[in-house]
Structures are given as structure tokens and as C-alpha cells.
């Protein structure tokens, strides 16, 4: 018998280290009195991430949005950038803050990432870069996009906000493209409460990004460029270091949750999960999105989203509305463009996934979804009765 959860189940919960470990780190920070401006904890965190990501070309920031803004600024991206409408709005805001024009192209139906064919078709003499998003942690079509970027002499940037821990053909995803931005926000599987990271191919960018995140200071008396303040602080780095120690374990737990969801949900008509990862991809299970097809499921995605709240299950509709439908970007594309992104945005719902979610709870959530479907499903009419009835199975 399904019944509402006693406590709210959110789309995500941050994994938190044992409090004593954090307190121990805090005591050391207290003792030093150094809270920010490239302190020792940030430096250690940076070194550990360089090891994890297999690159020294890496900078840390106060959050992912500022990291991406600084990336575009530091690489001198101008003109038009081809990107996806199917993302968190910060991707596009970062372009706007750099006075760069977003050119939106459609996504692929399997993993919801940029469709390379559409990218190539949208290139003009004003295009300076491609900004792909590894949405939900699913890698973009890396090889195709790299070939397109090379053919047209474009920079290839990735918003990898969701993709920490993903590996492709044995290499960390941080090593693909000219640059990647990672978010370490509390809602991410790997987090430092708030935080962000850039990894990049051109090692000369590191100095530039370091200037840009610290007001452009070379030393006490010299400012070499108009920078901003986007530094990670010691408390963020402490959290990040403690979570990094356990990140592989966190991914494994999420993998088991995702497997349970797939097992339970694939038998419910009208519920479709994203395509499984491509061969060679070690996925991080950052999110568990499903599409709800109203005709087969029986009720709309929005109905399911609202009704789940009554069962104390708080899903999200990442990424609905499409960025191009927000007031500040409306009018850039026509309503009949981007058909795949529009369809996915109208059907998507992201289910709870976090390492402390038990497999029993996953089963319960799926049971509730099944119940909502069964209750709404028209029973096939019996020949003799000739009447359509609605099953109530509560
Ligand atoms: N690019 C992409 C593709 C992104 O997805 C993001 C961020 C960025 C760029 C920018 O990176 P950052 O500048 O953020 O580093 C959240 C996050 O704020 C945002 O980081 C994230 N993407 C986006 C997809 O989701 P909200 O407004 O949906 O979060 P919120 O506060 O509603 O949290 C969702 C649920 O998580 C809550 O219902 C409860 C739970 N939660 C949340 C927080 C903050 C916790 O349990 N503990 C917490 O501390 O935006």
C-alpha cells in the first residue's frame, strides 16, 4: 500500500562529510586565521583536483557561473557562440555578461546534448565558439564537435557543471575540448557548498584566469587587467576536499539508485528514461531525468509533478522552461524552432537521486508513480459492457 513519505524527499541532498572531520578542518583554519585569497586549503584542494582530473591546467572559483564568465572573458570570446537552449539559465547568462550573442541550436533526443549536425549548419563568419553542455552529466558528442571546431577554427567550450567524475575512453571529461567549467554547488554530486572549476588545454590561460578572479592584481601596486572577485575561500575548499575523498563511492551509490529506477520504471507505460551511456563512457549518475508521455502514461508531466508533492516527493522539471522561453531571451528563436528541445522540456521530470536515498525509497517512489498511472489509466472496454471505466487502485 502506497502512502506519503513522512518527511519530504527532495530532488537532491548534498553528501556531507562526518561533522567531526569538518570541525577538525575548521579548527585548523581558525588557528591560521587565513580565510581566503589563495590560502593553504585552496592550494591543497587544487592539487588534489589536478590529480583527479589529470591536468595541471585548472583554476578554482567561488561558483560555476563566475568561472564560466571569466572563461569567456579570458579567452576573448566575441561575436556569436553556438549553444543549447536545454540547460540551466546560467550558461546563457554567462554569454550575455560578455556581450556575446547566443545562437541556439537543437539537441539530440537520446542524451539531450547539442546535435552536431545542427551546430555545423549554424556556423557563420561571426561564430567564434561552440559552447556545449554535458547536461545531466551525459557527454556531448565529443569527437564530432571537436572535428567541427577544428574544421571551422572555432573554440570548443563545455559547460560541464553536471559532469564531475565522468570519464570517456578512460580519460576524465575535464580533458576534452579547449575548456570545461564544473560547478561545485551543493546540489551537485561533488560539491564544496558553492564553487566552480575551469580546466583547459592552453596552459597560458591559467595566469590570466588567476588575474581575472582576483581584481587583476599582479602584486600590491600593480593591476594588469580589469578583474573581478571570484575566488574560492578556505571553507569551501575544506568541504570540497572532504567530499572529494568519497566521490567515487558517491557515484557508485547513485549508480545503484539509477539501476533500481530503470528496473522499476521501464515497465510503466509512458515513462522513458534517457538513453544509456555510450560505450566508453563512465557516467556519474548526476541526475535521473525521465520523459512523461501523457498519452501513454495517462496524466501530464505537470500533473505528475504536482501530485508527487502530495506524496511528499519534490521532483524538479530541469530544464523547463527552455532558456529561450524566459522573458530575457524570448524572441531570439521562433516558436516552431528547436522542436526536440521543446518536446523534451515539456515532458521532462528529474526524480530524486542522492547517495543517502535508500533503494527502498526508490521502490516507493516508483510505486507511487505506478499508482498514479494505474489510477488514471482507462481500462480497456469489455466487449459486453461497452463502457470505459477508470481504475481506482488506491
Ligand atoms: N551550468 C549548468 C548546466 C548548471 O546546471 C548550473 C547550475 C550552472 C551552470 C551554474 O553553476 P553554479 O553557479 O550554480 O555553480 C540549482 C543550483 O542552484 C544550480 O547550481 C544548478 N545548476 C541548478 C540545476 O540547480 P535550484 O534553484 O533548482 O536549486 P534549489 O535551491 O531549488 O535546490 C534543489 C533542491 O536541492 C532543493 O529542493 C533541496 C535540495 N538542496 C538544495 C540546496 C541548495 C539541499 O538539500 N541542500 C542545499 O543546500 O538551482
PDB file of C-alpha atoms and ligand atoms in Angstrom, residues 9-14 62-68 86-92 94 133-136 159-162 181-188 193-197 287 314-316 318-319, ligand 1:
ATOM      1  CA  UNK A   9      12.121  13.695  -0.363  1.00  0.00           C
ATOM      2  CA  UNK A  10      13.899  16.328  -2.460  1.00  0.00           C
ATOM      3  CA  UNK A  11      15.363  16.003  -5.915  1.00  0.00           C
ATOM      4  CA  UNK A  12      18.763  16.035  -4.306  1.00  0.00           C
ATOM      5  CA  UNK A  13      20.572  16.278  -0.986  1.00  0.00           C
ATOM      6  CA  UNK A  14      24.243  17.139  -0.630  1.00  0.00           C
ATOM      7  CA  UNK A  62      33.664  30.886  -5.951  1.00  0.00           C
ATOM      8  CA  UNK A  63      30.982  29.321  -8.192  1.00  0.00           C
ATOM      9  CA  UNK A  64      30.486  27.858 -11.632  1.00  0.00           C
ATOM     10  CA  UNK A  65      28.714  30.860 -13.137  1.00  0.00           C
ATOM     11  CA  UNK A  66      31.574  33.260 -12.415  1.00  0.00           C
ATOM     12  CA  UNK A  67      34.019  30.620 -13.624  1.00  0.00           C
ATOM     13  CA  UNK A  68      32.247  30.465 -16.999  1.00  0.00           C
ATOM     14  CA  UNK A  86      18.341  22.959 -22.988  1.00  0.00           C
ATOM     15  CA  UNK A  87      20.383  23.993 -19.974  1.00  0.00           C
ATOM     16  CA  UNK A  88      20.339  25.921 -16.724  1.00  0.00           C
ATOM     17  CA  UNK A  89      19.986  29.614 -17.440  1.00  0.00           C
ATOM     18  CA  UNK A  90      23.482  30.440 -16.095  1.00  0.00           C
ATOM     19  CA  UNK A  91      25.065  29.006 -19.268  1.00  0.00           C
ATOM     20  CA  UNK A  92      23.403  31.674 -21.382  1.00  0.00           C
ATOM     21  CA  UNK A  94      27.451  33.991 -18.933  1.00  0.00           C
ATOM     22  CA  UNK A 133      26.576  21.437 -22.141  1.00  0.00           C
ATOM     23  CA  UNK A 134      27.129  17.917 -20.787  1.00  0.00           C
ATOM     24  CA  UNK A 135      23.595  18.101 -19.490  1.00  0.00           C
ATOM     25  CA  UNK A 136      22.813  15.679 -16.587  1.00  0.00           C
ATOM     26  CA  UNK A 159      29.650  23.685 -19.581  1.00  0.00           C
ATOM     27  CA  UNK A 160      30.464  20.574 -17.568  1.00  0.00           C
ATOM     28  CA  UNK A 161      28.582  21.800 -14.480  1.00  0.00           C
ATOM     29  CA  UNK A 162      26.975  18.346 -14.126  1.00  0.00           C
ATOM     30  CA  UNK A 181      33.567  24.550 -16.468  1.00  0.00           C
ATOM     31  CA  UNK A 182      32.465  22.456 -13.464  1.00  0.00           C
ATOM     32  CA  UNK A 183      30.032  23.557 -10.773  1.00  0.00           C
ATOM     33  CA  UNK A 184      30.637  22.514  -7.176  1.00  0.00           C
ATOM     34  CA  UNK A 185      27.248  23.780  -5.976  1.00  0.00           C
ATOM     35  CA  UNK A 186      25.581  21.947  -3.076  1.00  0.00           C
ATOM     36  CA  UNK A 187      23.097  20.350  -5.463  1.00  0.00           C
ATOM     37  CA  UNK A 188      25.897  18.627  -7.405  1.00  0.00           C
ATOM     38  CA  UNK A 193      28.856  24.074  -0.820  1.00  0.00           C
ATOM     39  CA  UNK A 194      29.390  26.624  -3.611  1.00  0.00           C
ATOM     40  CA  UNK A 195      32.302  26.525  -6.000  1.00  0.00           C
ATOM     41  CA  UNK A 196      33.470  26.179  -9.561  1.00  0.00           C
ATOM     42  CA  UNK A 197      36.434  24.978 -11.597  1.00  0.00           C
ATOM     43  CA  UNK A 287      20.533  13.276 -12.345  1.00  0.00           C
ATOM     44  CA  UNK A 314       9.690  17.025  -4.595  1.00  0.00           C
ATOM     45  CA  UNK A 315      10.950  16.467  -8.112  1.00  0.00           C
ATOM     46  CA  UNK A 316      12.138  19.236 -10.457  1.00  0.00           C
ATOM     47  CA  UNK A 318      15.091  20.599 -15.088  1.00  0.00           C
ATOM     48  CA  UNK A 319      15.169  22.129 -17.787  1.00  0.00           C
TER      49      UNK A 319
HETATM   50  N1  LIG B   1      25.516  25.442 -15.883  1.00  0.00           N
HETATM   51  C1  LIG B   1      24.652  24.455 -15.599  1.00  0.00           C
HETATM   52  C2  LIG B   1      24.306  23.467 -16.662  1.00  0.00           C
HETATM   53  C3  LIG B   1      24.110  24.349 -14.318  1.00  0.00           C
HETATM   54  O1  LIG B   1      23.215  23.377 -14.047  1.00  0.00           O
HETATM   55  C4  LIG B   1      24.483  25.280 -13.325  1.00  0.00           C
HETATM   56  C5  LIG B   1      23.897  25.216 -12.004  1.00  0.00           C
HETATM   57  C6  LIG B   1      25.420  26.280 -13.663  1.00  0.00           C
HETATM   58  C7  LIG B   1      25.908  26.332 -14.973  1.00  0.00           C
HETATM   59  C8  LIG B   1      25.877  27.295 -12.677  1.00  0.00           C
HETATM   60  O2  LIG B   1      26.685  26.722 -11.666  1.00  0.00           O
HETATM   61  P1  LIG B   1      26.736  27.461 -10.212  1.00  0.00           P
HETATM   62  O3  LIG B   1      26.998  28.910 -10.436  1.00  0.00           O
HETATM   63  O4  LIG B   1      25.431  27.203  -9.519  1.00  0.00           O
HETATM   64  O5  LIG B   1      27.892  26.772  -9.535  1.00  0.00           O
HETATM   65  C9  LIG B   1      20.132  24.581  -8.663  1.00  0.00           C
HETATM   66  C10 LIG B   1      21.516  25.120  -8.356  1.00  0.00           C
HETATM   67  O6  LIG B   1      21.472  26.341  -7.619  1.00  0.00           O
HETATM   68  C11 LIG B   1      22.373  25.315  -9.559  1.00  0.00           C
HETATM   69  O7  LIG B   1      23.717  25.257  -9.094  1.00  0.00           O
HETATM   70  C12 LIG B   1      22.186  24.216 -10.583  1.00  0.00           C
HETATM   71  N2  LIG B   1      22.929  24.431 -11.775  1.00  0.00           N
HETATM   72  C13 LIG B   1      20.723  24.076 -10.931  1.00  0.00           C
HETATM   73  C14 LIG B   1      20.472  22.974 -11.932  1.00  0.00           C
HETATM   74  O8  LIG B   1      20.013  23.741  -9.760  1.00  0.00           O
HETATM   75  P2  LIG B   1      17.753  25.396  -7.959  1.00  0.00           P
HETATM   76  O9  LIG B   1      17.231  26.788  -7.841  1.00  0.00           O
HETATM   77  O10 LIG B   1      16.960  24.396  -8.674  1.00  0.00           O
HETATM   78  O11 LIG B   1      18.177  24.802  -6.522  1.00  0.00           O
HETATM   79  P3  LIG B   1      17.296  24.593  -5.213  1.00  0.00           P
HETATM   80  O12 LIG B   1      17.816  25.515  -4.167  1.00  0.00           O
HETATM   81  O13 LIG B   1      15.866  24.654  -5.542  1.00  0.00           O
HETATM   82  O14 LIG B   1      17.709  23.131  -4.795  1.00  0.00           O
HETATM   83  C15 LIG B   1      17.096  21.970  -5.322  1.00  0.00           C
HETATM   84  C16 LIG B   1      16.845  21.007  -4.170  1.00  0.00           C
HETATM   85  O15 LIG B   1      18.080  20.606  -3.609  1.00  0.00           O
HETATM   86  C17 LIG B   1      16.056  21.604  -3.030  1.00  0.00           C
HETATM   87  O16 LIG B   1      14.714  21.317  -3.205  1.00  0.00           O
HETATM   88  C18 LIG B   1      16.602  20.897  -1.793  1.00  0.00           C
HETATM   89  C19 LIG B   1      17.977  20.459  -2.210  1.00  0.00           C
HETATM   90  N3  LIG B   1      19.039  21.231  -1.553  1.00  0.00           N
HETATM   91  C20 LIG B   1      19.446  22.414  -2.122  1.00  0.00           C
HETATM   92  C21 LIG B   1      20.442  23.145  -1.520  1.00  0.00           C
HETATM   93  C22 LIG B   1      20.890  24.455  -2.123  1.00  0.00           C
HETATM   94  C23 LIG B   1      19.619  20.763  -0.410  1.00  0.00           C
HETATM   95  O17 LIG B   1      19.221  19.694   0.090  1.00  0.00           O
HETATM   96  N4  LIG B   1      20.615  21.473   0.182  1.00  0.00           N
HETATM   97  C24 LIG B   1      21.062  22.650  -0.339  1.00  0.00           C
HETATM   98  O18 LIG B   1      21.993  23.264   0.216  1.00  0.00           O
HETATM   99  O19 LIG B   1      19.175  25.584  -8.687  1.00  0.00           O
END
